[in-house]
PDB file of C-alpha atoms in Angstrom:
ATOM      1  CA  UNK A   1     -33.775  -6.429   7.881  1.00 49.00           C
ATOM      2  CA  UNK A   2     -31.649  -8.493   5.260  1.00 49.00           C
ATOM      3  CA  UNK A   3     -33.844 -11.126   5.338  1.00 56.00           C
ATOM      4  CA  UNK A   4     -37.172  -9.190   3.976  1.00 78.00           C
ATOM      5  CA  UNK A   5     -34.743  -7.900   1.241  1.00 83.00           C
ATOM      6  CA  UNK A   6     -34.899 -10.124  -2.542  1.00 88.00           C
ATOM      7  CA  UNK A   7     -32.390 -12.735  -3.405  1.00 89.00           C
ATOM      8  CA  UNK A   8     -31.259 -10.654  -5.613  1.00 89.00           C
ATOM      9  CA  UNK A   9     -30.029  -7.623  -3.596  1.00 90.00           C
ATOM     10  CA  UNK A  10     -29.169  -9.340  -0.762  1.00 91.00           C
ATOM     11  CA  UNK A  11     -26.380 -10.714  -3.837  1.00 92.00           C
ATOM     12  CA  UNK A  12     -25.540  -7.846  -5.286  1.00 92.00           C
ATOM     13  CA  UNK A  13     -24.925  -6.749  -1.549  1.00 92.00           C
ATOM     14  CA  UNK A  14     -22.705  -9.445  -0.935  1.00 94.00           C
ATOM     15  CA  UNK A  15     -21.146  -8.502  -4.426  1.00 95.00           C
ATOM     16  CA  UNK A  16     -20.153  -5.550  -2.666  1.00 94.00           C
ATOM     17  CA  UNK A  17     -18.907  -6.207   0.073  1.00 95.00           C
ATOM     18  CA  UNK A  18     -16.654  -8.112  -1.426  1.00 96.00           C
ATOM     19  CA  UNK A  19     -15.624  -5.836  -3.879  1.00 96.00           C
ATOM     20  CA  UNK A  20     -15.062  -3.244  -0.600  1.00 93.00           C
ATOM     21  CA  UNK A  21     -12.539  -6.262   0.294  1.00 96.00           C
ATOM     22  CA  UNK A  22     -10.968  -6.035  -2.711  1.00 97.00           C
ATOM     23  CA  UNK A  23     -10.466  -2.480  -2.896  1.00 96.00           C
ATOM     24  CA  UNK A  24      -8.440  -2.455   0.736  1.00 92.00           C
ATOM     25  CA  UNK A  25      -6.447  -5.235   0.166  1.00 96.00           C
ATOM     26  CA  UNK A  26      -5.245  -3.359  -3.199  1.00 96.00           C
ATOM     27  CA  UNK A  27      -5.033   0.017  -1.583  1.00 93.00           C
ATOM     28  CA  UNK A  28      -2.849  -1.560   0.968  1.00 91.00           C
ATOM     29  CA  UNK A  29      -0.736  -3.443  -2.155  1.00 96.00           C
ATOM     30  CA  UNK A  30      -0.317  -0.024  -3.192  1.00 96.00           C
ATOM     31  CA  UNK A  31       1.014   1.856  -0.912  1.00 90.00           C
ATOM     32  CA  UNK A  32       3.138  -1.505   0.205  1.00 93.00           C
ATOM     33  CA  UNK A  33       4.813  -0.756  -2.839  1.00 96.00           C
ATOM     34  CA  UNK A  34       5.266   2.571  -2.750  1.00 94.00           C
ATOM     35  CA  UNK A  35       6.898   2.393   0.430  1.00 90.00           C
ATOM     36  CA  UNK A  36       8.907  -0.039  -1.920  1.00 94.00           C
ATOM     37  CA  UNK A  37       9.725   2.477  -4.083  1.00 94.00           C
ATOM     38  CA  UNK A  38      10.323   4.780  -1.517  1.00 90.00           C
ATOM     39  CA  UNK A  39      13.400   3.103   0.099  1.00 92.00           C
ATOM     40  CA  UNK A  40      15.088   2.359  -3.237  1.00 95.00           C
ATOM     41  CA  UNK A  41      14.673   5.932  -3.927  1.00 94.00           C
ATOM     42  CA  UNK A  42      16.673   6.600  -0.512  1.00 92.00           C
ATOM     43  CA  UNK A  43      19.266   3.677  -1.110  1.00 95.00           C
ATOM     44  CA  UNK A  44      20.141   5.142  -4.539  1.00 96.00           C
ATOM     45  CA  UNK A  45      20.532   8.388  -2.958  1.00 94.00           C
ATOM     46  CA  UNK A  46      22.987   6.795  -0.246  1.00 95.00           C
ATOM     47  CA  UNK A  47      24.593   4.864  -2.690  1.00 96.00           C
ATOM     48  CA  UNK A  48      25.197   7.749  -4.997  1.00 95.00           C
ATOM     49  CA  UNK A  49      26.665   9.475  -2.339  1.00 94.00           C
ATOM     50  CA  UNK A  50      29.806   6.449  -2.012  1.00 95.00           C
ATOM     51  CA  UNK A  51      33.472   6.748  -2.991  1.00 94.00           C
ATOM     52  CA  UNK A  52      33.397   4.677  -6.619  1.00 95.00           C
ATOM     53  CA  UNK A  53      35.489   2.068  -4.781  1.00 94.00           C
ATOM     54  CA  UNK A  54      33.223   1.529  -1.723  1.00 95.00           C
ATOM     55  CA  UNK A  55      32.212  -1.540  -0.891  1.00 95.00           C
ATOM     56  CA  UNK A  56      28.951  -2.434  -0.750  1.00 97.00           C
ATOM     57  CA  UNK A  57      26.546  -5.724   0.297  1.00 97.00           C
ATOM     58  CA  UNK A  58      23.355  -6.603  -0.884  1.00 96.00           C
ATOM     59  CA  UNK A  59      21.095  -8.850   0.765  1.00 95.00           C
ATOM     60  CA  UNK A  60      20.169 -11.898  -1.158  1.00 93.00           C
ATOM     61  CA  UNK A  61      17.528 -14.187   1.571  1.00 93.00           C
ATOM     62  CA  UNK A  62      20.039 -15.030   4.219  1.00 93.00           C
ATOM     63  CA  UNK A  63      22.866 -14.254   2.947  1.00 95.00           C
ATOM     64  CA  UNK A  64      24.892 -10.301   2.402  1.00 94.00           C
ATOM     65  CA  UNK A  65      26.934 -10.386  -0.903  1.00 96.00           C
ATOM     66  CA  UNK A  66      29.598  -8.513  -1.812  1.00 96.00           C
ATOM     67  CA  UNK A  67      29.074  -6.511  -4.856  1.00 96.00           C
ATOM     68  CA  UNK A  68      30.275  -2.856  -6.360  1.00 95.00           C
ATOM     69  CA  UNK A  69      28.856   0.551  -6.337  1.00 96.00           C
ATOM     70  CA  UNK A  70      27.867   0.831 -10.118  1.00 96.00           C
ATOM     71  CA  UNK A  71      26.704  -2.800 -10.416  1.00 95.00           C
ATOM     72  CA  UNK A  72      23.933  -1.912  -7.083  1.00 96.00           C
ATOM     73  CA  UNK A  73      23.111   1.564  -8.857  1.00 97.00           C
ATOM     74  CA  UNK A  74      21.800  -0.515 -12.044  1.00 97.00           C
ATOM     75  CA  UNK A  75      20.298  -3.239  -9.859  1.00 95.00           C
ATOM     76  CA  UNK A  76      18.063  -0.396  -8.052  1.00 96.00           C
ATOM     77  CA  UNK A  77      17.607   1.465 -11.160  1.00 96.00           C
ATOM     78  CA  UNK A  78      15.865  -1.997 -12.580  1.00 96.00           C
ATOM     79  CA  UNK A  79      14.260  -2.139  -9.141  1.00 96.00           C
ATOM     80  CA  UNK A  80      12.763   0.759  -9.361  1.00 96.00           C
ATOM     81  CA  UNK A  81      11.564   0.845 -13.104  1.00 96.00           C
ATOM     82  CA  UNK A  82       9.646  -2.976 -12.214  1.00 97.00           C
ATOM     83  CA  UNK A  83       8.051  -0.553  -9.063  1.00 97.00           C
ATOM     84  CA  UNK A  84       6.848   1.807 -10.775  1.00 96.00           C
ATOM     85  CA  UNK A  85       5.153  -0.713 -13.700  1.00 97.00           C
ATOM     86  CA  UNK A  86       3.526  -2.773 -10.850  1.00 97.00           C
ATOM     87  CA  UNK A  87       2.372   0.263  -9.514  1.00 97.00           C
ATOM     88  CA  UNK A  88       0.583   1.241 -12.273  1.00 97.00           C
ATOM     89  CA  UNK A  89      -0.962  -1.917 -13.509  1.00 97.00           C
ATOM     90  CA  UNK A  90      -2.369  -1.763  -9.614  1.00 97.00           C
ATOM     91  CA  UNK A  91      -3.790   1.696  -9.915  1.00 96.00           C
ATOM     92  CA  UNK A  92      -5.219   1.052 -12.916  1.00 97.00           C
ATOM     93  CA  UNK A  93      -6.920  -2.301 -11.040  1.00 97.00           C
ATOM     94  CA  UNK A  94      -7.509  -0.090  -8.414  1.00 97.00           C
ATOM     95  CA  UNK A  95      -9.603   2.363 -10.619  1.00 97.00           C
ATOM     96  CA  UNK A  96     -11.506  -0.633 -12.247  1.00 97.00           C
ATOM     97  CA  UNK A  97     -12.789  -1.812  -9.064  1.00 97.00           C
ATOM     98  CA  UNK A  98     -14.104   1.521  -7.639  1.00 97.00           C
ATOM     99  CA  UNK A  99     -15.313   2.198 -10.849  1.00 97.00           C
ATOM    100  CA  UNK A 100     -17.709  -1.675 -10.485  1.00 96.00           C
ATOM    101  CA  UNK A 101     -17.980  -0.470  -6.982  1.00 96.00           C
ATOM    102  CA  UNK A 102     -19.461   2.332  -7.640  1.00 96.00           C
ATOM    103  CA  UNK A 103     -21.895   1.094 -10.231  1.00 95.00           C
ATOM    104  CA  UNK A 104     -23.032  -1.719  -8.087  1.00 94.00           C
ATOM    105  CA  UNK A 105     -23.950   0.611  -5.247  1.00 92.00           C
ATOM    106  CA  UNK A 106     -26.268   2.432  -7.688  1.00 93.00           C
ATOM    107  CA  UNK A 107     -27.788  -0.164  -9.019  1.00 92.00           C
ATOM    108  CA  UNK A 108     -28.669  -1.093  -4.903  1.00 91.00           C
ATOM    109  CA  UNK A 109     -29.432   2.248  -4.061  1.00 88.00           C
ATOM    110  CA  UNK A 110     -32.610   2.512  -7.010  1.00 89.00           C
ATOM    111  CA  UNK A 111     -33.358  -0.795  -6.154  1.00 86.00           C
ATOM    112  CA  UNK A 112     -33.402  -0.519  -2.491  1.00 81.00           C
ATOM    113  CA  UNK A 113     -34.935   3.219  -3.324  1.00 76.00           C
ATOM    114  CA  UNK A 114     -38.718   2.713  -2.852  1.00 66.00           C
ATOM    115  CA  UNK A 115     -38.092   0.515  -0.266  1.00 59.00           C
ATOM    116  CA  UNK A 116     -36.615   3.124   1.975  1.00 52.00           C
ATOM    117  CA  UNK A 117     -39.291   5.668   1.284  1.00 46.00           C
TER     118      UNK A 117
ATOM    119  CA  UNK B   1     -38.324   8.939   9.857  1.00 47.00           C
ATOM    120  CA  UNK B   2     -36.514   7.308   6.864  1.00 53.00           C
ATOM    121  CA  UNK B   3     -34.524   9.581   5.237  1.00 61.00           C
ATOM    122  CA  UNK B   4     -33.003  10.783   8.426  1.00 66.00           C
ATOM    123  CA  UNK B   5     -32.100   6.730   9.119  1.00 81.00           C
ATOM    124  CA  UNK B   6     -30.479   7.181   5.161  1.00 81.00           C
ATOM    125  CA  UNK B   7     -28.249  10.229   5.970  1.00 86.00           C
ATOM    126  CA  UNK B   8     -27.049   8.628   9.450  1.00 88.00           C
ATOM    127  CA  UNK B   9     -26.678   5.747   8.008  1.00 88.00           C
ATOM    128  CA  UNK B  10     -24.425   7.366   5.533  1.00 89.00           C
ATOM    129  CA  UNK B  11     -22.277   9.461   7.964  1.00 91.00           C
ATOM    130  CA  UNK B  12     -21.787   5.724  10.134  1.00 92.00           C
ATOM    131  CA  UNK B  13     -20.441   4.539   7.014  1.00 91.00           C
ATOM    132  CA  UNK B  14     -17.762   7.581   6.232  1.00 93.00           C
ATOM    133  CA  UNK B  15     -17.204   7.958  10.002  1.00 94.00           C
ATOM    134  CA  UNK B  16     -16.040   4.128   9.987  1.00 94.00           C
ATOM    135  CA  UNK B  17     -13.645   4.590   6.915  1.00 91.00           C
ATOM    136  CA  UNK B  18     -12.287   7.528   8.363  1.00 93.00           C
ATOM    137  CA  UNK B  19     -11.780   5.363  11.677  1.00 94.00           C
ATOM    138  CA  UNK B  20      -9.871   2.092   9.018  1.00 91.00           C
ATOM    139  CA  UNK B  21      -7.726   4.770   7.769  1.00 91.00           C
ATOM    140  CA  UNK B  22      -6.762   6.452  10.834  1.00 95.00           C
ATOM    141  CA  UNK B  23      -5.894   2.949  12.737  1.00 96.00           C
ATOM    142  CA  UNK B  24      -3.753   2.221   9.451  1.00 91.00           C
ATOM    143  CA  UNK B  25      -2.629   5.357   9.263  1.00 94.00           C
ATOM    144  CA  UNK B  26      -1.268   4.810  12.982  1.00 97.00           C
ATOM    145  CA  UNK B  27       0.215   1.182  13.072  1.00 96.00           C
ATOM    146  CA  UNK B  28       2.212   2.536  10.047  1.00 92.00           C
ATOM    147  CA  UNK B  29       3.511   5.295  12.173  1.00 97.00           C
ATOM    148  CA  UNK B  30       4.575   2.496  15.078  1.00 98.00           C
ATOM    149  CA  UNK B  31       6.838   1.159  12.580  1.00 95.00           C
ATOM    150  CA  UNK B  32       8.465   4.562  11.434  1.00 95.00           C
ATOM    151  CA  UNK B  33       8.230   4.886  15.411  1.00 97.00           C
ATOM    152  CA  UNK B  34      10.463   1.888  15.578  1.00 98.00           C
ATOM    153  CA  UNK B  35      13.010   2.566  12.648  1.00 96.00           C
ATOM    154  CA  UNK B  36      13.888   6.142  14.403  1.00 97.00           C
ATOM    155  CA  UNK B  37      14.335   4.373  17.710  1.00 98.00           C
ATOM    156  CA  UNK B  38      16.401   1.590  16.140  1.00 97.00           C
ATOM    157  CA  UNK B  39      18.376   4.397  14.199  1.00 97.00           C
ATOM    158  CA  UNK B  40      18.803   6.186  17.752  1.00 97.00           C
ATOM    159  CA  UNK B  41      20.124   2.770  18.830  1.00 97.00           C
ATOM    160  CA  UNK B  42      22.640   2.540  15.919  1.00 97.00           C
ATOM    161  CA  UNK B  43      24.395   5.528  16.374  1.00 97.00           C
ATOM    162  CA  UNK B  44      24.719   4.943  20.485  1.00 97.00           C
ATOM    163  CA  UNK B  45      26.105   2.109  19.801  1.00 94.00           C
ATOM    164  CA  UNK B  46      28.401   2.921  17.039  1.00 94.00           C
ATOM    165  CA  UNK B  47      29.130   5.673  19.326  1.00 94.00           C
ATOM    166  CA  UNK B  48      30.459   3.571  21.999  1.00 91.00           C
ATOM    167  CA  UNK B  49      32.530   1.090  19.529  1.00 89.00           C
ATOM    168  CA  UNK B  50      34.078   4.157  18.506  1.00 90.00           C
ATOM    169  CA  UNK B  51      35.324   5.395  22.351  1.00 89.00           C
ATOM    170  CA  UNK B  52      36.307   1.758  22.674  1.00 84.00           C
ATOM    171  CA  UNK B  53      38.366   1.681  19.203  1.00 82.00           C
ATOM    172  CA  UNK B  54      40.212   5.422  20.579  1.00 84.00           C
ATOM    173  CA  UNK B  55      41.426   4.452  23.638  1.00 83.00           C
ATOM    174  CA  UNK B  56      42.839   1.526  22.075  1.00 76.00           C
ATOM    175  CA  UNK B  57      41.357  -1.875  22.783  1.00 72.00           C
ATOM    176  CA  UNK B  58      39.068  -3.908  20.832  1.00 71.00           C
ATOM    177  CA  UNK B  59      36.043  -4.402  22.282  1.00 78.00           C
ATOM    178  CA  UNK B  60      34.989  -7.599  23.883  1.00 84.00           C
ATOM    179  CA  UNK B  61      31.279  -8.836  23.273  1.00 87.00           C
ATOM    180  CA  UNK B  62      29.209 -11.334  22.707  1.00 92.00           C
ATOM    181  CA  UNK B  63      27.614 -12.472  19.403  1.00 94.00           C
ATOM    182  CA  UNK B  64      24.014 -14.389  19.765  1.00 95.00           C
ATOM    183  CA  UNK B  65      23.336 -17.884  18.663  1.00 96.00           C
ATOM    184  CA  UNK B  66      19.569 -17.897  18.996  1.00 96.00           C
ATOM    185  CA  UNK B  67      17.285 -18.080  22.133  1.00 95.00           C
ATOM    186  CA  UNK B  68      19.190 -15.861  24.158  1.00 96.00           C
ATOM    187  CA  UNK B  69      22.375 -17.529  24.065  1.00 97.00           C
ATOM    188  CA  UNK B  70      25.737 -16.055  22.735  1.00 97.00           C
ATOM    189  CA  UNK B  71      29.465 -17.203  22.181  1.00 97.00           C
ATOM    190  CA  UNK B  72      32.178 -14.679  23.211  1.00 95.00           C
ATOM    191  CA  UNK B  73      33.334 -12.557  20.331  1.00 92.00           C
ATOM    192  CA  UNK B  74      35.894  -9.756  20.082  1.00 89.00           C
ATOM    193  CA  UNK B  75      35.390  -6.832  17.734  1.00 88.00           C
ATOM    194  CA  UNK B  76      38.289  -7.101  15.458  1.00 85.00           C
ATOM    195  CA  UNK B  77      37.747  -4.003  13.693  1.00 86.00           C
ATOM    196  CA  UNK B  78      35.669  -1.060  15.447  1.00 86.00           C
ATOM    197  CA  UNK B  79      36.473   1.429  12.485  1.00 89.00           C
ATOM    198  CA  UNK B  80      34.536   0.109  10.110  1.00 92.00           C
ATOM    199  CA  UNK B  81      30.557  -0.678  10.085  1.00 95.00           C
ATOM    200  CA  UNK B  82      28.626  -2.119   7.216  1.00 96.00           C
ATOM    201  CA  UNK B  83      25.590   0.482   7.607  1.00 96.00           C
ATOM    202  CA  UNK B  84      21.819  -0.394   5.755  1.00 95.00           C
ATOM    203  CA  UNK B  85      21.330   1.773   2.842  1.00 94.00           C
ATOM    204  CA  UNK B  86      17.397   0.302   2.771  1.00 92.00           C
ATOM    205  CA  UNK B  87      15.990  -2.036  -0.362  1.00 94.00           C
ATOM    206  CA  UNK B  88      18.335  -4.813   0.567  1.00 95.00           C
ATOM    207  CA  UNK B  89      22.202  -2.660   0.363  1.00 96.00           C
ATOM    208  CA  UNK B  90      24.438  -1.946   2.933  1.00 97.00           C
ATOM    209  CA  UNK B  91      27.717  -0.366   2.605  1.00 97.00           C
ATOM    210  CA  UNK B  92      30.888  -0.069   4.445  1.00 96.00           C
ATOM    211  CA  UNK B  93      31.909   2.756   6.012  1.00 96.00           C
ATOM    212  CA  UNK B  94      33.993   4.531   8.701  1.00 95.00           C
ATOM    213  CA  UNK B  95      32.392   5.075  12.059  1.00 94.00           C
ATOM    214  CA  UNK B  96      32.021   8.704  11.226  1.00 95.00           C
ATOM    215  CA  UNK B  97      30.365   7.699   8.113  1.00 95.00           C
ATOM    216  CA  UNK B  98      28.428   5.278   9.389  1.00 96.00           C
ATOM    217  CA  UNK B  99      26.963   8.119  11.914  1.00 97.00           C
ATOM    218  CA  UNK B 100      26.133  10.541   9.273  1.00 96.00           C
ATOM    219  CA  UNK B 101      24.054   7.879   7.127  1.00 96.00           C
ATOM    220  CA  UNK B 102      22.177   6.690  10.024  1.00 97.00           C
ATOM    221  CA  UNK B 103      21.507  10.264  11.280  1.00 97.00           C
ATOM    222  CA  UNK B 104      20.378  11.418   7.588  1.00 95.00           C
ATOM    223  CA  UNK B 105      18.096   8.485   7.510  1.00 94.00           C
ATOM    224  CA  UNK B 106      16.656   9.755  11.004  1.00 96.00           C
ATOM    225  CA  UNK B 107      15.807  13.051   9.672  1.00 96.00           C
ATOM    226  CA  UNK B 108      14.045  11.552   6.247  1.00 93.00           C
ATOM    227  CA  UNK B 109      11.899   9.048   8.950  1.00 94.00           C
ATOM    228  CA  UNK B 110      10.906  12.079  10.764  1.00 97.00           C
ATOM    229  CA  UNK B 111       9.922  14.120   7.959  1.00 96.00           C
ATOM    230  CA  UNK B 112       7.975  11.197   6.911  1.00 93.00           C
ATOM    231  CA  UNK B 113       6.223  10.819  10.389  1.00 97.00           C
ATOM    232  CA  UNK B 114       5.569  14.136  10.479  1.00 98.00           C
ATOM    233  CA  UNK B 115       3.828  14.013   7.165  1.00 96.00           C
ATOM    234  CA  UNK B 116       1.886  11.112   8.682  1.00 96.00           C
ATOM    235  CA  UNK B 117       0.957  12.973  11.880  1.00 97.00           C
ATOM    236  CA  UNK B 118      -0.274  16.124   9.738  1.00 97.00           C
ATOM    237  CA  UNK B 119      -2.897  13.376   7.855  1.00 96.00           C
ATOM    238  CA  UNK B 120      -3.413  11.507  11.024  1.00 96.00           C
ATOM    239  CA  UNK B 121      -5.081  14.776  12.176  1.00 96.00           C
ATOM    240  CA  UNK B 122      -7.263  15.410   8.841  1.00 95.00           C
ATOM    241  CA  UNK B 123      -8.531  12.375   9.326  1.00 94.00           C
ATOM    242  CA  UNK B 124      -9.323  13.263  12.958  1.00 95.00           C
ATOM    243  CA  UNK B 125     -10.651  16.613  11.603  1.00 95.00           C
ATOM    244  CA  UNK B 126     -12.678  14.889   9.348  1.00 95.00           C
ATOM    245  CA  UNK B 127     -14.438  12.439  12.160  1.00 95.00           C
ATOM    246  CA  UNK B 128     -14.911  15.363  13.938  1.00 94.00           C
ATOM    247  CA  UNK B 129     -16.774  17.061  11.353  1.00 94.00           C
ATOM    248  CA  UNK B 130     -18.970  14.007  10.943  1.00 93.00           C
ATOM    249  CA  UNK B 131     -19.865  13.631  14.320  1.00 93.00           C
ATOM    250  CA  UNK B 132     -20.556  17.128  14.377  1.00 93.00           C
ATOM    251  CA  UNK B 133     -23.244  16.533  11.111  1.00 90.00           C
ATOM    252  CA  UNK B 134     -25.067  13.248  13.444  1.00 89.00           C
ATOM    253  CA  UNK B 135     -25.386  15.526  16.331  1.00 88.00           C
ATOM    254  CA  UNK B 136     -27.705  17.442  14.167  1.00 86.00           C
ATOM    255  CA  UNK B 137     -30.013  14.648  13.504  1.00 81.00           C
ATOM    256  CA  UNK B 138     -30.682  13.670  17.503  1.00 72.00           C
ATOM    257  CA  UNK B 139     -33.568  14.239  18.755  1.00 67.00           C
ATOM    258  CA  UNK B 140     -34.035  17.250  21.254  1.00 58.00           C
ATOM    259  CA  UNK B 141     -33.528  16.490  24.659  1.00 49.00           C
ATOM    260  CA  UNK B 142     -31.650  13.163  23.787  1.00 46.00           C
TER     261      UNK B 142
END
């Protein structure tokens, strides 16, 4: 059926489906990040909960360093601030692209529209 | 019939997103899965260290070197583990401790699987209910 279609839909279709592409692979940055956010929310919490003197680790690559209570607080803290920006630059790419999405499929559906009938 | 095609046509297309979601929706609750189990794990094993640390001896183990090998090892200290906090921190803590943590952490993964499991089955629901709208359009007899 493609192939009766115009050039120019059968672009605009591919136009979408990449944009559909686009749109997961963002979603799924999304909530990859959120699950981000997530844990540091729950290691704050735990580390909260320590003695002022505990010791803690943090994971650098391969290697577990030795570091302080207060100095991991404001290390999550910044963690979680440079979350929640990323997150929102993404939602707002997020909304742009369903927002072209959604345009595009218009334009295809009154194109495509006497066609069908 | 075209406008019949349209509609089912339509409810293919939300049935299949519904279907993307849902197989997400459930590899991300293998992992959760996985983190409880490895959480249950933990604690058993923490557990034992602990028995072994009471009645007095160290205990004797092996630590792995890759591919399945392993040098002996004895556990110097049994009273203290170094527990994952999550988001790259760990902290030392007393066996006890250690327990606690790892148990608290099992209850938040729950919660969260739960929470998964309650969308898992809108998004059922919501298959259901479009399979329910195509039924409409077959023919009688079919």
């Amino acid at each position: 059926m493609t192939a009766e279609l115009p050039p120019q839909i059968q672009n605009q279709i591919a136009q979408l489906q990449q944009l559909q592409q686009q749109i997961q692979a963002i979603a799924m940055q999304k909530s990859q990040i959120e699950a981000m956010q997530k844990e540091s929310k729950m290691a704050l919490e735990e580390l909260e909960k320590l003695a002022d003197d505990a010791v803690v680790y943090r994971t650098v690559g391969e290697l577990v360093i030795k570091t302080e209570k207060g100095e991991s607080i404001v290390k999550l803290k910044d963690r979680e601030e440079t979350l929640s920006l990323r997150l929102q630059s993404i939602a707002r790419q997020e909304e742009r692209l369903t927002t072209r999405f959604k345009q595009l499929q218009e334009q295809i559906q009154q194109a495509m529209g006497p066609r069908v009938q | 019939m075209p406008e019949v095609s349209e509609e089912i046509r339509n409810l293919a297309a939300r049935h299949q997103e519904f279907q993307r979601q849902a197989e997400a929706l459930q590899q991300e609750m293998n992992m959760v899965q996985a983190s409880i189990a490895s959480c249950d794990q933990a604690i058993a094993t923490i557990n034992e260290l602990k028995k072994a640390g009471e009645e007095g001896k160290g205990a004797e183990t092996m630590v792995p070197v890759g591919f399945g090998s392993f040098v002996h090892a004895e556990i110097k200290n049994v009273d203290k583990v170094v527990v994952n906090l999550g988001a790259g921190f760990s902290a030392e803590k007393s066996t006890d401790g250690a327990i606690e943590t790892l148990n608290r952490r099992k209850e938040q993964l729950k919660k969260i699987l739960e929470q998964m499991n309650a969308s898992l089955t809108q998004f059922v629901q919501g298959m259901q209910a479009l399979e329910a709208e195509a039924a409409k359009f077959k023919p009688e007899g079919a």
